[in-house]
Tab-separated table of C-alpha atoms and ligand atoms in Angstrom:
chain	number	residue	atom	x	y	z
A	1	MET	CA	14.142	-7.212	9.905
A	2	ALA	CA	14.204	-7.392	6.062
A	3	TRP	CA	13.385	-10.915	4.710
A	4	MET	CA	11.685	-11.897	7.740
A	5	CYS	CA	8.498	-10.342	7.251
A	6	SER	CA	6.529	-13.064	5.726
A	7	GLY	CA	2.650	-13.458	6.858
A	8	LYS	CA	-0.238	-15.929	5.994
A	9	THR	CA	-2.222	-13.241	4.855
A	10	ASN	CA	-1.627	-9.498	3.306
A	11	ASP	CA	-2.519	-7.991	6.827
A	12	GLU	CA	-0.065	-10.305	8.623
A	13	LEU	CA	2.656	-9.199	6.066
A	14	VAL	CA	1.971	-5.687	6.529
A	15	ASP	CA	1.790	-6.065	10.610
A	16	ASN	CA	5.222	-7.597	10.184
A	17	LEU	CA	6.656	-4.936	8.175
A	18	VAL	CA	5.405	-2.503	10.845
A	19	LYS	CA	6.939	-4.500	13.590
A	20	ALA	CA	10.110	-4.394	11.768
A	21	ARG	CA	9.924	-0.740	11.333
A	22	ILE	CA	10.540	-1.011	7.579
A	23	ILE	CA	7.268	0.959	7.074
A	24	SER	CA	5.761	3.500	9.693
A	25	SER	CA	3.879	6.185	7.855
A	26	SER	CA	0.001	5.950	7.984
A	27	GLN	CA	-0.219	6.357	4.157
A	28	VAL	CA	2.178	3.588	3.262
A	29	ILE	CA	0.405	1.354	5.846
A	30	SER	CA	-2.948	1.985	4.529
A	31	ALA	CA	-1.642	1.526	0.698
A	32	MET	CA	-0.054	-1.806	1.515
A	33	ARG	CA	-3.397	-2.855	3.235
A	34	ALA	CA	-5.480	-1.427	0.550
A	35	VAL	CA	-3.476	-3.475	-2.148
A	36	ASP	CA	-3.323	-7.219	-1.755
A	37	ARG	CA	-0.145	-8.958	-3.246
A	38	ALA	CA	-2.096	-11.938	-3.981
A	39	HIS	CA	-3.780	-10.048	-7.068
A	40	PHE	CA	-0.603	-9.594	-8.523
A	41	SER	CA	1.641	-12.568	-7.396
A	42	ARG	CA	0.400	-16.233	-8.007
A	43	GLN	CA	2.961	-18.004	-5.855
A	44	TYR	CA	3.682	-17.115	-2.403
A	45	PRO	CA	2.356	-13.574	-2.391
A	46	TYR	CA	3.013	-13.127	1.245
A	47	GLU	CA	6.623	-14.505	1.405
A	48	ASP	CA	9.054	-11.654	2.169
A	49	SER	CA	11.128	-12.590	-0.977
A	50	PRO	CA	10.925	-11.834	-4.680
A	51	GLN	CA	8.685	-13.935	-6.840
A	52	GLY	CA	9.070	-15.052	-10.429
A	53	ILE	CA	6.308	-13.488	-12.672
A	54	GLY	CA	7.712	-14.865	-15.991
A	55	TYR	CA	9.747	-13.346	-18.880
A	56	GLY	CA	12.838	-13.073	-16.687
A	57	ALA	CA	11.213	-10.705	-14.128
A	58	THR	CA	10.177	-10.817	-10.387
A	59	ILE	CA	7.860	-9.190	-8.197
A	60	SER	CA	10.071	-7.263	-5.747
A	61	ALA	CA	10.097	-8.469	-2.116
A	62	PRO	CA	7.452	-6.931	0.131
A	63	HIS	CA	10.352	-5.139	2.175
A	64	MET	CA	11.772	-3.659	-0.850
A	65	HIS	CA	8.354	-2.215	-1.819
A	66	GLY	CA	8.046	-1.035	1.773
A	67	TYR	CA	11.371	0.811	1.677
A	68	ALA	CA	10.547	2.221	-1.644
A	69	LEU	CA	7.172	3.656	-0.598
A	70	GLU	CA	8.498	5.006	2.783
A	71	GLY	CA	11.364	6.570	0.852
A	72	LEU	CA	9.115	8.447	-1.531
A	73	VAL	CA	6.047	8.963	0.904
A	74	GLN	CA	6.621	12.941	0.833
A	75	TYR	CA	6.288	12.633	-3.048
A	76	LEU	CA	3.190	10.299	-3.236
A	77	LYS	CA	0.864	12.847	-1.556
A	78	PRO	CA	-2.719	13.292	-2.993
A	79	GLY	CA	-2.644	14.937	-6.291
A	80	MET	CA	0.981	14.152	-7.033
A	81	ARG	CA	2.365	12.402	-10.222
A	82	ALA	CA	4.579	9.523	-10.135
A	83	LEU	CA	6.562	7.124	-12.651
A	84	ASP	CA	7.200	3.585	-11.935
A	85	VAL	CA	9.766	2.350	-14.177
A	86	GLY	CA	9.745	-1.537	-14.692
A	87	SER	CA	6.159	-1.657	-13.331
A	88	GLY	CA	6.143	-5.523	-13.926
A	89	SER	CA	3.339	-7.258	-11.842
A	90	GLY	CA	1.767	-3.515	-11.379
A	91	TYR	CA	1.592	-4.026	-7.505
A	92	LEU	CA	3.788	-1.214	-6.609
A	93	THR	CA	2.005	0.979	-9.208
A	94	ALA	CA	-1.212	0.229	-7.330
A	95	CYS	CA	0.195	1.076	-3.952
A	96	MET	CA	1.422	4.425	-5.474
A	97	ALA	CA	-2.074	5.123	-6.941
A	98	ALA	CA	-3.729	4.321	-3.420
A	99	MET	CA	-1.455	7.178	-2.140
A	100	VAL	CA	-1.836	9.811	-4.667
A	101	GLY	CA	-5.602	9.482	-4.782
A	102	ASP	CA	-8.203	10.479	-7.404
A	103	ASN	CA	-6.380	13.671	-8.318
A	104	GLY	CA	-2.940	12.153	-8.867
A	105	LEU	CA	-1.670	10.097	-11.591
A	106	VAL	CA	0.740	7.085	-11.630
A	107	VAL	CA	2.379	6.087	-14.873
A	108	GLY	CA	3.684	2.230	-14.985
A	109	ILE	CA	6.256	1.728	-17.911
A	110	GLU	CA	7.095	-1.987	-18.794
A	111	HIS	CA	8.915	-3.277	-21.522
A	112	ILE	CA	7.626	-6.760	-21.580
A	113	PRO	CA	4.294	-6.261	-23.554
A	114	GLU	CA	2.876	-9.670	-21.729
A	115	LEU	CA	3.570	-8.134	-18.291
A	116	ALA	CA	2.197	-4.909	-18.830
A	117	ASP	CA	-1.043	-6.702	-20.196
A	118	GLN	CA	-1.275	-8.834	-17.483
A	119	SER	CA	-0.722	-6.212	-14.882
A	120	LEU	CA	-3.657	-4.223	-16.579
A	121	VAL	CA	-5.837	-7.357	-16.592
A	122	ASP	CA	-5.177	-7.555	-12.720
A	123	LEU	CA	-5.732	-3.935	-12.092
A	124	ARG	CA	-8.863	-3.937	-13.877
A	125	ALA	CA	-10.288	-7.108	-12.028
A	126	HIS	CA	-9.363	-5.687	-8.568
A	127	TYR	CA	-8.939	-1.987	-8.807
A	128	PRO	CA	-11.210	-1.014	-12.019
A	129	GLU	CA	-11.840	2.585	-10.487
A	130	TRP	CA	-8.078	3.242	-10.803
A	131	VAL	CA	-7.522	2.305	-14.437
A	132	ASP	CA	-8.475	3.526	-17.962
A	133	GLY	CA	-7.988	7.313	-18.003
A	134	LYS	CA	-8.036	7.504	-14.202
A	135	ARG	CA	-5.231	7.612	-11.658
A	136	ILE	CA	-2.936	4.688	-13.277
A	137	GLU	CA	-1.700	4.378	-16.721
A	138	ILE	CA	0.218	1.533	-17.923
A	139	VAL	CA	2.735	2.080	-20.868
A	140	THR	CA	4.478	-0.702	-22.794
A	141	GLY	CA	7.909	0.892	-23.551
A	142	ASP	CA	11.613	1.142	-22.641
A	143	GLY	CA	11.675	2.834	-19.273
A	144	ARG	CA	15.166	3.776	-19.464
A	145	LYS	CA	13.939	6.902	-21.441
A	146	GLY	CA	10.972	7.633	-18.863
A	147	TYR	CA	7.792	8.783	-20.307
A	148	GLY	CA	8.068	12.197	-21.400
A	149	ASP	CA	4.457	12.697	-22.377
A	150	LYS	CA	3.295	12.836	-18.692
A	151	ALA	CA	6.624	14.433	-17.307
A	152	PRO	CA	7.699	16.023	-14.965
A	153	TYR	CA	7.022	13.716	-11.970
A	154	ASP	CA	7.306	14.422	-8.345
A	155	CYS	CA	8.858	11.079	-7.819
A	156	ILE	CA	10.344	8.215	-9.973
A	157	HIS	CA	10.569	4.649	-8.664
A	158	VAL	CA	12.702	2.199	-10.793
A	159	GLY	CA	12.247	-1.377	-9.982
A	160	ALA	CA	15.355	-2.738	-11.970
A	161	ALA	CA	19.042	-1.869	-11.828
A	162	ALA	CA	20.398	1.010	-13.843
A	163	PRO	CA	23.934	0.374	-14.843
A	164	SER	CA	24.990	4.158	-13.879
A	165	LYS	CA	23.154	7.463	-12.878
A	166	PRO	CA	19.902	7.369	-14.745
A	167	THR	CA	20.239	10.894	-16.152
A	168	GLU	CA	17.382	10.810	-18.728
A	169	LEU	CA	14.940	9.992	-16.008
A	170	LEU	CA	16.456	12.633	-13.700
A	171	ALA	CA	15.567	15.031	-16.413
A	172	GLN	CA	11.996	14.108	-16.137
A	173	LEU	CA	11.778	14.817	-12.283
A	174	LYS	CA	10.061	18.098	-10.931
A	175	SER	CA	11.958	20.428	-8.895
A	176	PRO	CA	11.632	19.293	-6.206
A	177	GLY	CA	11.446	15.802	-6.874
A	178	ARG	CA	12.766	12.516	-5.660
A	179	MET	CA	13.935	9.249	-7.443
A	180	PHE	CA	14.398	5.831	-5.675
A	181	VAL	CA	16.349	3.515	-7.946
A	182	PRO	CA	18.895	0.576	-7.693
A	183	VAL	CA	22.141	1.525	-9.403
A	184	GLY	CA	24.925	-0.809	-10.445
A	185	THR	CA	25.790	-4.089	-12.123
A	186	ASN	CA	27.864	-6.490	-9.994
A	187	ASN	CA	27.469	-4.411	-6.887
A	188	GLN	CA	23.973	-2.577	-6.684
A	189	TYR	CA	22.767	0.157	-4.154
A	190	ILE	CA	19.603	1.837	-3.829
A	191	VAL	CA	20.410	5.615	-4.736
A	192	VAL	CA	18.017	8.200	-3.523
A	193	TYR	CA	18.337	11.264	-5.940
A	194	ASP	CA	16.872	14.421	-4.624
A	195	LYS	CA	16.305	17.490	-7.079
A	196	ASP	CA	15.904	20.782	-4.947
A	197	SER	CA	13.645	23.640	-6.223
A	198	ASN	CA	16.476	25.052	-8.100
A	199	GLY	CA	17.034	21.872	-9.935
A	200	ASN	CA	20.470	20.913	-8.121
A	201	VAL	CA	20.498	17.189	-7.732
A	202	THR	CA	22.185	15.568	-4.826
A	203	GLU	CA	22.478	11.657	-4.252
A	204	GLU	CA	22.512	9.216	-1.252
A	205	ARG	CA	23.348	5.578	-1.232
A	206	VAL	CA	20.913	3.954	1.027
A	207	MET	CA	21.438	0.176	0.910
A	208	GLY	CA	23.159	-2.532	-0.954
A	209	VAL	CA	20.531	-4.649	-2.906
A	210	ARG	CA	20.121	-7.152	-5.742
A	211	TYR	CA	17.645	-6.419	-8.479
A	212	VAL	CA	17.257	-7.568	-12.263
A	213	PRO	CA	18.821	-5.198	-14.702
A	214	LEU	CA	17.224	-2.321	-16.388
A	215	THR	CA	17.945	-3.592	-19.813
A	216	ASP	CA	16.838	-4.639	-23.488
A	217	ALA	CA	13.882	-7.262	-23.660
A	218	ALA	CA	16.319	-9.482	-25.679
A	219	MET	CA	19.103	-9.356	-22.774
A	220	GLN	CA	16.525	-9.991	-20.171
A	221	PHE	CA	15.687	-13.569	-21.826
A	222	MET	CA	19.009	-14.487	-21.685
A	223	GLY	CA	19.177	-14.096	-18.186
B	301	SAH	N1	8.556	-3.405	-9.630
B	301	SAH	C1	7.848	-4.442	-10.422
B	301	SAH	C2	8.839	-5.371	-11.147
B	301	SAH	C3	10.320	-5.612	-10.672
B	301	SAH	S1	11.130	-6.467	-11.533
B	301	SAH	C4	7.183	-5.429	-9.328
B	301	SAH	O1	7.617	-5.309	-8.147
B	301	SAH	O2	6.153	-6.128	-9.760
B	301	SAH	C5	11.714	-5.272	-12.770
B	301	SAH	C6	10.945	-5.243	-14.039
B	301	SAH	O3	11.432	-4.188	-14.697
B	301	SAH	C7	10.671	-6.260	-14.902
B	301	SAH	O4	9.178	-6.393	-15.122
B	301	SAH	C8	11.354	-5.956	-16.191
B	301	SAH	O5	10.518	-6.708	-17.384
B	301	SAH	C9	11.429	-4.511	-16.208
B	301	SAH	N2	12.437	-3.814	-16.942
B	301	SAH	C10	13.717	-4.312	-17.212
B	301	SAH	N3	14.237	-3.520	-18.216
B	301	SAH	C11	13.315	-2.514	-18.312
B	301	SAH	C12	13.256	-1.229	-19.411
B	301	SAH	N4	14.313	-0.998	-20.036
B	301	SAH	N5	12.153	-0.697	-19.507
B	301	SAH	C13	10.944	-1.123	-18.981
B	301	SAH	N6	10.939	-2.122	-17.997
B	301	SAH	C14	12.000	-2.933	-17.690
């Protein structure tokens, strides 16, 4: 079950996510084994709960990362292009990069420069072959506007809650493409938006959640 998947090691955490049936695709399981959370979370990396990473931000709980990767698995095939909005620690960006491979690209966009810088330090230290002009690009900026330079994307993951339907981001999805995003203020839900090959968008509420808001940097510091 969600929240109950903690382990003593990265492998044990992944095993528990499999046992809880949160993750089941071989691509997701291998990516979560290949990317060790301890490289991105100083405190309790294998606890199944969000952990503070400073600047009013958290690394999301492992079960939420698992749900996100499973939800997007068809859009993280080798060679595909993804956007990770609110990339924070860089952990999920790295998992997505493990899945899209050398011919794919994952852009992580984060509005707190210190977090973007730290994620790059950690990525360079542990996955140097994925950064600096290769499969991961980390950008400092306002993710609410997406990142037009590398659009359109096969999928977009949003790691912070949008107050309402994120239309600017939907415009940067390919046809077909999929977005996994928490939406709402007091009551938040993961919404999966699917854009079909004709550009028509449908949406499905998947589960209730609690994420930090997708906001201005100044508002984030006020908590
Ligand atoms: N997915 C990441 C971070 C989750 S926390 C991880 O698991 O490590 C949400 C992140 O969104 C925080 O790092 C926060 O700084 C960032 N964020 C919030 N509003 C943003 C905005 N407007 N643009 C870009 N990033 C934003």
